[in-house]
PDB file of C-alpha atoms in Angstrom:
ATOM      1  CA  MET A1104      71.200 112.868 101.482  1.00 68.00           C
ATOM      2  CA  PRO A1105      71.372 113.945 105.150  1.00 76.00           C
ATOM      3  CA  LEU A1106      74.718 114.639 106.763  1.00 80.00           C
ATOM      4  CA  THR A1107      75.462 111.336 108.433  1.00 83.00           C
ATOM      5  CA  ASP A1108      78.544 110.616 110.532  1.00 83.00           C
ATOM      6  CA  SER A1109      80.073 108.532 107.797  1.00 87.00           C
ATOM      7  CA  LEU A1110      79.441 111.178 105.159  1.00 89.00           C
ATOM      8  CA  ARG A1111      81.064 113.764 107.418  1.00 89.00           C
ATOM      9  CA  ASP A1112      84.071 111.489 107.844  1.00 91.00           C
ATOM     10  CA  ASP A1113      84.266 111.008 104.093  1.00 93.00           C
ATOM     11  CA  ILE A1114      84.195 114.758 103.529  1.00 94.00           C
ATOM     12  CA  LEU A1115      87.005 115.255 106.056  1.00 94.00           C
ATOM     13  CA  ALA A1116      88.995 112.480 104.420  1.00 95.00           C
ATOM     14  CA  SER A1117      88.830 114.412 101.144  1.00 96.00           C
ATOM     15  CA  VAL A1118      90.260 117.572 102.684  1.00 97.00           C
ATOM     16  CA  PRO A1119      93.957 116.723 102.128  1.00 97.00           C
ATOM     17  CA  SER A1120      93.337 116.155  98.408  1.00 97.00           C
ATOM     18  CA  LEU A1121      91.141 119.236  98.140  1.00 97.00           C
ATOM     19  CA  ARG A1122      93.938 121.326  99.661  1.00 97.00           C
ATOM     20  CA  ALA A1123      96.491 119.861  97.283  1.00 96.00           C
ATOM     21  CA  PHE A1124      94.203 120.614  94.348  1.00 97.00           C
ATOM     22  CA  ALA A1125      93.533 124.144  95.595  1.00 95.00           C
ATOM     23  CA  ILE A1126      97.233 124.877  96.119  1.00 93.00           C
ATOM     24  CA  SER A1127      98.114 123.442  92.725  1.00 92.00           C
ATOM     25  CA  LEU A1128      95.496 125.655  91.101  1.00 91.00           C
ATOM     26  CA  SER A1129      96.078 128.868  92.991  1.00 87.00           C
ATOM     27  CA  GLY A1130      99.764 128.614  93.851  1.00 83.00           C
ATOM     28  CA  ASN A1131      99.020 130.255  97.182  1.00 81.00           C
ATOM     29  CA  GLY A1132      98.608 128.364 100.450  1.00 82.00           C
ATOM     30  CA  ASP A1133      96.451 130.861 102.329  1.00 85.00           C
ATOM     31  CA  ARG A1134      94.111 131.416  99.472  1.00 88.00           C
ATOM     32  CA  ALA A1135      93.925 127.676  98.892  1.00 92.00           C
ATOM     33  CA  ASP A1136      92.729 127.053 102.429  1.00 93.00           C
ATOM     34  CA  ASP A1137      90.095 129.762 102.053  1.00 93.00           C
ATOM     35  CA  LEU A1138      88.951 128.006  98.893  1.00 94.00           C
ATOM     36  CA  VAL A1139      88.763 124.689 100.721  1.00 96.00           C
ATOM     37  CA  GLN A1140      86.798 126.271 103.556  1.00 95.00           C
ATOM     38  CA  GLU A1141      84.310 127.808 101.143  1.00 95.00           C
ATOM     39  CA  THR A1142      84.056 124.488  99.332  1.00 96.00           C
ATOM     40  CA  LEU A1143      83.200 122.672 102.562  1.00 95.00           C
ATOM     41  CA  LEU A1144      80.597 125.256 103.520  1.00 93.00           C
ATOM     42  CA  ARG A1145      78.994 125.030 100.087  1.00 94.00           C
ATOM     43  CA  ALA A1146      79.072 121.255 100.171  1.00 94.00           C
ATOM     44  CA  LEU A1147      77.464 121.081 103.596  1.00 91.00           C
ATOM     45  CA  ALA A1148      74.836 123.662 102.655  1.00 91.00           C
ATOM     46  CA  ASN A1149      73.962 121.634  99.568  1.00 92.00           C
ATOM     47  CA  ILE A1150      74.455 118.189 100.993  1.00 91.00           C
ATOM     48  CA  ASP A1151      70.878 117.282 100.068  1.00 90.00           C
ATOM     49  CA  SER A1152      71.819 117.446  96.411  1.00 92.00           C
ATOM     50  CA  PHE A1153      74.606 114.903  96.822  1.00 93.00           C
ATOM     51  CA  GLN A1154      73.563 111.531  95.432  1.00 90.00           C
ATOM     52  CA  PRO A1155      74.352 108.715  97.871  1.00 86.00           C
ATOM     53  CA  GLY A1156      76.775 106.271  96.327  1.00 87.00           C
ATOM     54  CA  SER A1157      78.104 108.719  93.763  1.00 92.00           C
ATOM     55  CA  ASN A1158      81.684 109.951  93.716  1.00 94.00           C
ATOM     56  CA  LEU A1159      82.061 112.264  96.723  1.00 96.00           C
ATOM     57  CA  PRO A1160      85.617 113.474  95.930  1.00 96.00           C
ATOM     58  CA  ALA A1161      84.546 114.315  92.367  1.00 97.00           C
ATOM     59  CA  TRP A1162      81.558 116.239  93.718  1.00 97.00           C
ATOM     60  CA  LEU A1163      83.738 118.216  96.128  1.00 97.00           C
ATOM     61  CA  PHE A1164      86.406 118.868  93.486  1.00 98.00           C
ATOM     62  CA  THR A1165      83.690 120.189  91.163  1.00 97.00           C
ATOM     63  CA  ILE A1166      82.568 122.684  93.802  1.00 97.00           C
ATOM     64  CA  LEU A1167      86.132 123.806  94.486  1.00 97.00           C
ATOM     65  CA  ARG A1168      86.979 124.097  90.828  1.00 96.00           C
ATOM     66  CA  ASN A1169      83.906 126.235  90.122  1.00 95.00           C
ATOM     67  CA  LEU A1170      84.608 128.458  93.122  1.00 95.00           C
ATOM     68  CA  PHE A1171      88.179 128.912  91.987  1.00 94.00           C
ATOM     69  CA  ARG A1172      87.136 129.847  88.480  1.00 91.00           C
ATOM     70  CA  SER A1173      84.564 132.410  89.557  1.00 89.00           C
ATOM     71  CA  ASP A1174      87.061 133.844  92.014  1.00 79.00           C
ATOM     72  CA  TYR A1175      89.778 133.809  89.378  1.00 69.00           C
ATOM     73  CA  ARG A1176      87.753 135.915  87.024  1.00 63.00           C
ATOM     74  CA  LYS A1177      87.462 138.540  89.723  1.00 66.00           C
ATOM     75  CA  ARG A1178      91.033 138.885  90.746  1.00 63.00           C
ATOM     76  CA  ARG A1179      93.303 136.956  88.391  1.00 54.00           C
ATOM     77  CA  ARG A1180      96.469 135.577  89.880  1.00 49.00           C
ATOM     78  CA  GLU A1181      97.631 138.833  91.366  1.00 50.00           C
ATOM     79  CA  VAL A1182      99.522 137.070  94.118  1.00 48.00           C
ATOM     80  CA  GLU A1183     102.165 135.081  92.366  1.00 46.00           C
ATOM     81  CA  ASP A1184     104.430 132.839  94.352  1.00 47.00           C
ATOM     82  CA  ALA A1185     107.328 135.272  94.110  1.00 46.00           C
ATOM     83  CA  ASP A1186     108.000 135.138  97.831  1.00 49.00           C
ATOM     84  CA  GLY A1187     107.856 131.368  97.937  1.00 53.00           C
ATOM     85  CA  SER A1188     104.580 131.353  99.852  1.00 55.00           C
ATOM     86  CA  TYR A1189     103.779 127.990  98.343  1.00 55.00           C
ATOM     87  CA  ALA A1190     107.063 126.527  99.500  1.00 55.00           C
ATOM     88  CA  LYS A1191     106.317 127.819 103.002  1.00 56.00           C
ATOM     89  CA  THR A1192     103.291 125.563 103.137  1.00 58.00           C
ATOM     90  CA  LEU A1193     105.530 122.537 102.844  1.00 56.00           C
ATOM     91  CA  LYS A1194     106.299 120.692 106.033  1.00 51.00           C
ATOM     92  CA  THR A1195     109.405 119.068 104.612  1.00 53.00           C
ATOM     93  CA  GLN A1196     111.605 121.815 103.243  1.00 52.00           C
ATOM     94  CA  PRO A1197     113.432 120.525 100.194  1.00 54.00           C
ATOM     95  CA  SER A1198     117.186 121.008 100.111  1.00 62.00           C
ATOM     96  CA  GLN A1199     118.550 123.921  98.108  1.00 64.00           C
ATOM     97  CA  GLY A1200     119.005 122.062  94.825  1.00 67.00           C
ATOM     98  CA  ALA A1201     115.720 120.214  94.971  1.00 69.00           C
ATOM     99  CA  HIS A1202     114.055 123.413  96.088  1.00 73.00           C
ATOM    100  CA  LEU A1203     115.285 125.254  93.005  1.00 76.00           C
ATOM    101  CA  GLU A1204     114.061 122.529  90.704  1.00 79.00           C
ATOM    102  CA  PHE A1205     110.769 122.489  92.535  1.00 82.00           C
ATOM    103  CA  GLU A1206     110.391 126.227  92.021  1.00 86.00           C
ATOM    104  CA  GLU A1207     111.155 125.777  88.326  1.00 89.00           C
ATOM    105  CA  PHE A1208     108.468 123.156  88.046  1.00 91.00           C
ATOM    106  CA  ARG A1209     105.998 125.328  89.922  1.00 90.00           C
ATOM    107  CA  ALA A1210     106.781 128.284  87.662  1.00 91.00           C
ATOM    108  CA  ALA A1211     106.339 126.166  84.540  1.00 93.00           C
ATOM    109  CA  LEU A1212     103.028 124.845  85.819  1.00 93.00           C
ATOM    110  CA  ASP A1213     101.873 128.425  86.361  1.00 91.00           C
ATOM    111  CA  LYS A1214     102.604 129.219  82.726  1.00 93.00           C
ATOM    112  CA  LEU A1215     100.051 126.703  81.486  1.00 95.00           C
ATOM    113  CA  PRO A1216      96.613 127.926  80.456  1.00 95.00           C
ATOM    114  CA  GLN A1217      94.185 127.311  83.290  1.00 93.00           C
ATOM    115  CA  ASP A1218      92.185 124.678  81.374  1.00 96.00           C
ATOM    116  CA  GLN A1219      95.312 122.644  80.760  1.00 97.00           C
ATOM    117  CA  ARG A1220      96.688 123.044  84.262  1.00 96.00           C
ATOM    118  CA  GLU A1221      93.543 121.830  85.973  1.00 96.00           C
ATOM    119  CA  ALA A1222      93.166 118.883  83.585  1.00 98.00           C
ATOM    120  CA  LEU A1223      96.760 117.805  84.158  1.00 97.00           C
ATOM    121  CA  ILE A1224      96.439 118.055  87.946  1.00 97.00           C
ATOM    122  CA  LEU A1225      93.162 116.143  88.081  1.00 98.00           C
ATOM    123  CA  VAL A1226      94.435 113.292  85.936  1.00 97.00           C
ATOM    124  CA  GLY A1227      98.144 113.318  86.692  1.00 96.00           C
ATOM    125  CA  ALA A1228      98.132 114.073  90.424  1.00 96.00           C
ATOM    126  CA  SER A1229      94.649 113.645  91.902  1.00 96.00           C
ATOM    127  CA  GLY A1230      94.307 110.319  90.138  1.00 96.00           C
ATOM    128  CA  PHE A1231      90.891 110.912  88.595  1.00 97.00           C
ATOM    129  CA  SER A1232      89.895 109.020  85.471  1.00 97.00           C
ATOM    130  CA  TYR A1233      89.505 111.023  82.267  1.00 98.00           C
ATOM    131  CA  GLU A1234      85.759 110.521  82.681  1.00 97.00           C
ATOM    132  CA  ASP A1235      85.699 111.939  86.212  1.00 97.00           C
ATOM    133  CA  ALA A1236      87.951 114.826  85.219  1.00 98.00           C
ATOM    134  CA  ALA A1237      85.623 115.608  82.304  1.00 98.00           C
ATOM    135  CA  ALA A1238      82.638 115.635  84.673  1.00 97.00           C
ATOM    136  CA  ILE A1239      84.477 117.906  87.118  1.00 97.00           C
ATOM    137  CA  CYS A1240      85.417 120.369  84.369  1.00 97.00           C
ATOM    138  CA  GLY A1241      82.093 120.103  82.570  1.00 97.00           C
ATOM    139  CA  CYS A1242      83.560 119.129  79.211  1.00 97.00           C
ATOM    140  CA  ALA A1243      83.953 116.115  76.930  1.00 98.00           C
ATOM    141  CA  VAL A1244      86.371 113.285  77.729  1.00 98.00           C
ATOM    142  CA  GLY A1245      88.235 113.949  74.483  1.00 98.00           C
ATOM    143  CA  THR A1246      88.697 117.573  75.498  1.00 98.00           C
ATOM    144  CA  ILE A1247      90.292 116.511  78.793  1.00 98.00           C
ATOM    145  CA  LYS A1248      92.620 114.127  76.991  1.00 98.00           C
ATOM    146  CA  SER A1249      93.791 116.772  74.590  1.00 98.00           C
ATOM    147  CA  ARG A1250      94.247 119.323  77.389  1.00 98.00           C
ATOM    148  CA  VAL A1251      96.356 116.857  79.381  1.00 97.00           C
ATOM    149  CA  ASN A1252      98.472 116.107  76.327  1.00 95.00           C
ATOM    150  CA  ARG A1253      99.003 119.752  75.544  1.00 96.00           C
ATOM    151  CA  ALA A1254      99.859 120.457  79.167  1.00 96.00           C
ATOM    152  CA  ARG A1255     102.511 117.725  79.174  1.00 94.00           C
ATOM    153  CA  SER A1256     103.987 118.917  75.898  1.00 94.00           C
ATOM    154  CA  LYS A1257     104.188 122.479  77.109  1.00 94.00           C
ATOM    155  CA  LEU A1258     105.775 121.498  80.426  1.00 94.00           C
ATOM    156  CA  SER A1259     108.234 119.348  78.545  1.00 92.00           C
ATOM    157  CA  ALA A1260     109.165 122.257  76.307  1.00 92.00           C
ATOM    158  CA  LEU A1261     109.480 124.639  79.234  1.00 91.00           C
ATOM    159  CA  LEU A1262     111.472 122.358  81.490  1.00 88.00           C
ATOM    160  CA  TYR A1263     113.399 119.840  79.487  1.00 80.00           C
ATOM    161  CA  VAL A1264     113.674 120.303  75.765  1.00 70.00           C
ATOM    162  CA  ASP A1265     115.219 123.746  75.823  1.00 55.00           C
ATOM    163  CA  GLY A1266     116.915 123.199  79.128  1.00 45.00           C
ATOM    164  CA  ALA A1267     118.647 119.862  78.645  1.00 45.00           C
ATOM    165  CA  GLU A1268     121.859 121.281  80.034  1.00 45.00           C
ATOM    166  CA  ASP A1269     120.078 121.694  83.360  1.00 46.00           C
ATOM    167  CA  PHE A1270     120.377 117.979  83.826  1.00 47.00           C
ATOM    168  CA  GLY A1271     124.096 117.822  84.326  1.00 44.00           C
ATOM    169  CA  PRO A1272     125.307 116.803  87.776  1.00 46.00           C
ATOM    170  CA  ASP A1273     124.507 119.601  90.172  1.00 47.00           C
ATOM    171  CA  GLU A1274     124.639 120.188  93.887  1.00 44.00           C
ATOM    172  CA  THR A1275     121.820 117.759  94.581  1.00 49.00           C
ATOM    173  CA  VAL A1276     123.229 114.953  92.508  1.00 48.00           C
ATOM    174  CA  ARG A1277     126.736 115.473  93.879  1.00 48.00           C
ATOM    175  CA  ALA A1278     125.355 115.422  97.386  1.00 51.00           C
ATOM    176  CA  VAL A1279     123.655 112.108  96.678  1.00 53.00           C
ATOM    177  CA  ILE A1280     126.737 110.621  95.058  1.00 50.00           C
ATOM    178  CA  GLY A1281     128.948 111.985  97.791  1.00 52.00           C
ATOM    179  CA  GLY A1282     126.655 110.601 100.443  1.00 49.00           C
ATOM    180  CA  ASN A1283     126.717 107.151  98.909  1.00 45.00           C
ATOM    181  CA  GLY A1284     130.418 107.040  98.144  1.00 41.00           C
ATOM    182  CA  GLY A1285     131.517 108.083 101.624  1.00 39.00           C
TER     183      GLY A1285
ATOM    184  CA  MET B 825      89.113 106.941 100.888  1.00 41.00           C
ATOM    185  CA  LYS B 826      90.763 105.941  97.682  1.00 41.00           C
ATOM    186  CA  LEU B 827      92.609 109.225  97.445  1.00 43.00           C
ATOM    187  CA  GLN B 828      94.332 108.582 100.754  1.00 41.00           C
ATOM    188  CA  GLY B 829      96.347 105.893  99.049  1.00 39.00           C
ATOM    189  CA  LEU B 830      98.477 108.639  97.571  1.00 41.00           C
ATOM    190  CA  ASN B 831     100.194 109.036 100.913  1.00 41.00           C
ATOM    191  CA  SER B 832     102.602 106.194 100.395  1.00 45.00           C
ATOM    192  CA  ARG B 833     104.948 108.048  98.084  1.00 49.00           C
ATOM    193  CA  GLY B 834     108.208 109.594  99.189  1.00 53.00           C
ATOM    194  CA  SER B 835     108.850 113.204 100.095  1.00 62.00           C
ATOM    195  CA  VAL B 836     109.330 115.951  97.553  1.00 63.00           C
ATOM    196  CA  GLU B 837     113.010 116.036  98.314  1.00 65.00           C
ATOM    197  CA  GLN B 838     113.409 112.331  97.815  1.00 67.00           C
ATOM    198  CA  VAL B 839     111.527 112.306  94.535  1.00 63.00           C
ATOM    199  CA  MET B 840     113.426 115.316  93.258  1.00 64.00           C
ATOM    200  CA  LYS B 841     116.685 113.609  94.089  1.00 64.00           C
ATOM    201  CA  GLU B 842     115.616 110.490  92.260  1.00 63.00           C
ATOM    202  CA  VAL B 843     114.552 112.489  89.248  1.00 60.00           C
ATOM    203  CA  LYS B 844     117.814 114.415  89.227  1.00 58.00           C
ATOM    204  CA  ALA B 845     119.951 111.374  89.802  1.00 60.00           C
ATOM    205  CA  GLN B 846     118.259 109.500  87.014  1.00 57.00           C
ATOM    206  CA  ALA B 847     118.624 112.408  84.652  1.00 53.00           C
ATOM    207  CA  GLY B 848     122.298 112.683  85.566  1.00 51.00           C
ATOM    208  CA  ARG B 849     122.970 109.040  84.823  1.00 51.00           C
ATOM    209  CA  ASN B 850     121.315 109.122  81.447  1.00 48.00           C
ATOM    210  CA  ALA B 851     122.950 110.492  78.355  1.00 42.00           C
ATOM    211  CA  THR B 852     121.977 114.068  77.723  1.00 45.00           C
ATOM    212  CA  PRO B 853     118.419 114.159  76.403  1.00 45.00           C
ATOM    213  CA  GLY B 854     119.478 116.656  73.762  1.00 44.00           C
ATOM    214  CA  LYS B 855     117.150 118.905  71.863  1.00 43.00           C
ATOM    215  CA  GLN B 856     114.387 116.415  71.465  1.00 45.00           C
ATOM    216  CA  SER B 857     111.159 117.385  69.853  1.00 48.00           C
ATOM    217  CA  GLY B 858     108.041 115.825  71.199  1.00 60.00           C
ATOM    218  CA  LEU B 859     107.322 114.123  74.451  1.00 72.00           C
ATOM    219  CA  THR B 860     109.327 111.042  75.254  1.00 83.00           C
ATOM    220  CA  ALA B 861     108.149 108.463  77.742  1.00 87.00           C
ATOM    221  CA  GLU B 862     111.030 109.425  79.988  1.00 88.00           C
ATOM    222  CA  ILE B 863     110.073 113.083  80.089  1.00 87.00           C
ATOM    223  CA  GLN B 864     106.430 112.177  80.628  1.00 88.00           C
ATOM    224  CA  SER B 865     107.426 110.086  83.591  1.00 90.00           C
ATOM    225  CA  ARG B 866     109.599 112.882  84.962  1.00 89.00           C
ATOM    226  CA  ILE B 867     106.737 115.364  84.733  1.00 92.00           C
ATOM    227  CA  GLY B 868     104.432 112.882  86.418  1.00 93.00           C
ATOM    228  CA  HIS B 869     106.907 112.389  89.253  1.00 93.00           C
ATOM    229  CA  GLN B 870     107.293 116.087  89.915  1.00 92.00           C
ATOM    230  CA  LEU B 871     103.599 116.793  89.696  1.00 94.00           C
ATOM    231  CA  ARG B 872     102.773 114.072  92.206  1.00 95.00           C
ATOM    232  CA  ALA B 873     105.639 115.046  94.490  1.00 93.00           C
ATOM    233  CA  MET B 874     104.280 118.583  94.687  1.00 92.00           C
ATOM    234  CA  TYR B 875     100.718 117.396  95.203  1.00 95.00           C
ATOM    235  CA  ASP B 876     101.383 114.597  97.658  1.00 95.00           C
ATOM    236  CA  ASP B 877     103.459 116.799  99.885  1.00 93.00           C
ATOM    237  CA  VAL B 878     100.292 118.749 100.636  1.00 94.00           C
ATOM    238  CA  VAL B 879      98.159 115.597 100.907  1.00 96.00           C
ATOM    239  CA  ARG B 880     100.530 114.232 103.547  1.00 96.00           C
ATOM    240  CA  GLN B 881      99.880 117.261 105.760  1.00 94.00           C
ATOM    241  CA  GLY B 882      96.518 115.721 106.574  1.00 95.00           C
ATOM    242  CA  VAL B 883      93.524 117.734 107.758  1.00 95.00           C
ATOM    243  CA  PRO B 884      94.350 121.065 109.430  1.00 94.00           C
ATOM    244  CA  ASP B 885      92.513 121.686 112.702  1.00 93.00           C
ATOM    245  CA  ARG B 886      90.479 124.539 111.282  1.00 93.00           C
ATOM    246  CA  PHE B 887      88.653 122.114 108.978  1.00 94.00           C
ATOM    247  CA  VAL B 888      88.095 119.512 111.667  1.00 92.00           C
ATOM    248  CA  GLU B 889      86.561 122.240 113.830  1.00 91.00           C
ATOM    249  CA  LEU B 890      84.516 123.599 110.951  1.00 90.00           C
ATOM    250  CA  ILE B 891      82.906 120.233 110.254  1.00 87.00           C
ATOM    251  CA  ARG B 892      82.416 119.550 113.942  1.00 82.00           C
ATOM    252  CA  LYS B 893      80.698 122.874 114.538  1.00 81.00           C
ATOM    253  CA  LEU B 894      78.321 122.353 111.655  1.00 75.00           C
ATOM    254  CA  ASP B 895      77.568 118.926 113.026  1.00 61.00           C
ATOM    255  CA  VAL B 896      75.629 120.317 115.971  1.00 55.00           C
ATOM    256  CA  PRO B 897      72.010 120.830 114.925  1.00 56.00           C
ATOM    257  CA  LYS B 898      70.988 124.341 115.860  1.00 49.00           C
ATOM    258  CA  PRO B 899      67.819 126.325 115.277  1.00 49.00           C
ATOM    259  CA  ASP B 900      68.059 128.549 112.250  1.00 55.00           C
ATOM    260  CA  PRO B 901      66.720 131.994 113.221  1.00 53.00           C
ATOM    261  CA  GLN B 902      65.999 132.847 109.591  1.00 56.00           C
ATOM    262  CA  LEU B 903      63.414 130.108 109.467  1.00 54.00           C
ATOM    263  CA  GLY B 904      61.550 131.835 112.273  1.00 47.00           C
ATOM    264  CA  ALA B 905      61.623 128.726 114.421  1.00 44.00           C
ATOM    265  CA  THR B 906      60.796 130.544 117.620  1.00 46.00           C
ATOM    266  CA  GLY B 907      58.398 127.940 118.815  1.00 45.00           C
ATOM    267  CA  ASP B 908      55.666 130.566 118.754  1.00 46.00           C
ATOM    268  CA  PRO B 909      53.106 129.793 116.059  1.00 44.00           C
ATOM    269  CA  GLU B 910      52.031 133.422 115.762  1.00 46.00           C
ATOM    270  CA  LYS B 911      55.569 134.735 115.307  1.00 47.00           C
ATOM    271  CA  ASP B 912      56.267 131.934 112.879  1.00 47.00           C
ATOM    272  CA  GLY B 913      53.525 133.233 110.663  1.00 43.00           C
ATOM    273  CA  GLY B 914      51.161 130.429 111.486  1.00 39.00           C
ATOM    274  CA  SER B 915      48.040 132.525 112.150  1.00 38.00           C
TER     275      SER B 915
END
């Protein structure tokens, strides 16, 4: 369909989610924005192939996901988030304790196989149905379900099962308690 | 857009505090095997906190400008649209 004003607005409205998806996949803010930019250019160049009334976010996510995967094959994840470049993209800087836990979560997410990570993000964070996520990833619905389950199990093992002692009161919790108790 | 509805959740810091505080109140989870509902919910919280923090940043100017620029219809030189039928290969 032609690029109407409302379609352009809809594409712009998808940008925040596309960025979140790109950052979750790549773990790198700068690279994520390049991915989003390339996604938008591709989408606009191919706007005629978009079916009016179909799921625009899913269409855009599909483009981004495919770009990421072809890019990934070329240069792997050579830029890990060792310097906290992801955290720098955050407007609200978490406090020290929350920041540490956030980094742990980020690191655990990075340890997942790519198939599982993208499935978990699409379903668990982007809010896509299993059906939409399957269409975006070009696989069966059952495959998405099993990838999401395996992703959750692996994160659980990495973060909680072997690290139960991490959940004792720490700086963050004490700060909260202290703040409430006066 | 439906996805914009995600904006209503709290900040990363707030969610992390809630997750931590809840975990602190509960008895130690111990060496559980398998995925309890509580752990599932914790993972979901953290995942969305990470994601929504980026969503809340909105649309950076560079993307607004990008879409705006492409909005202006302009002649594509590669199509040979010179307005001259001979140059356009229309002999």
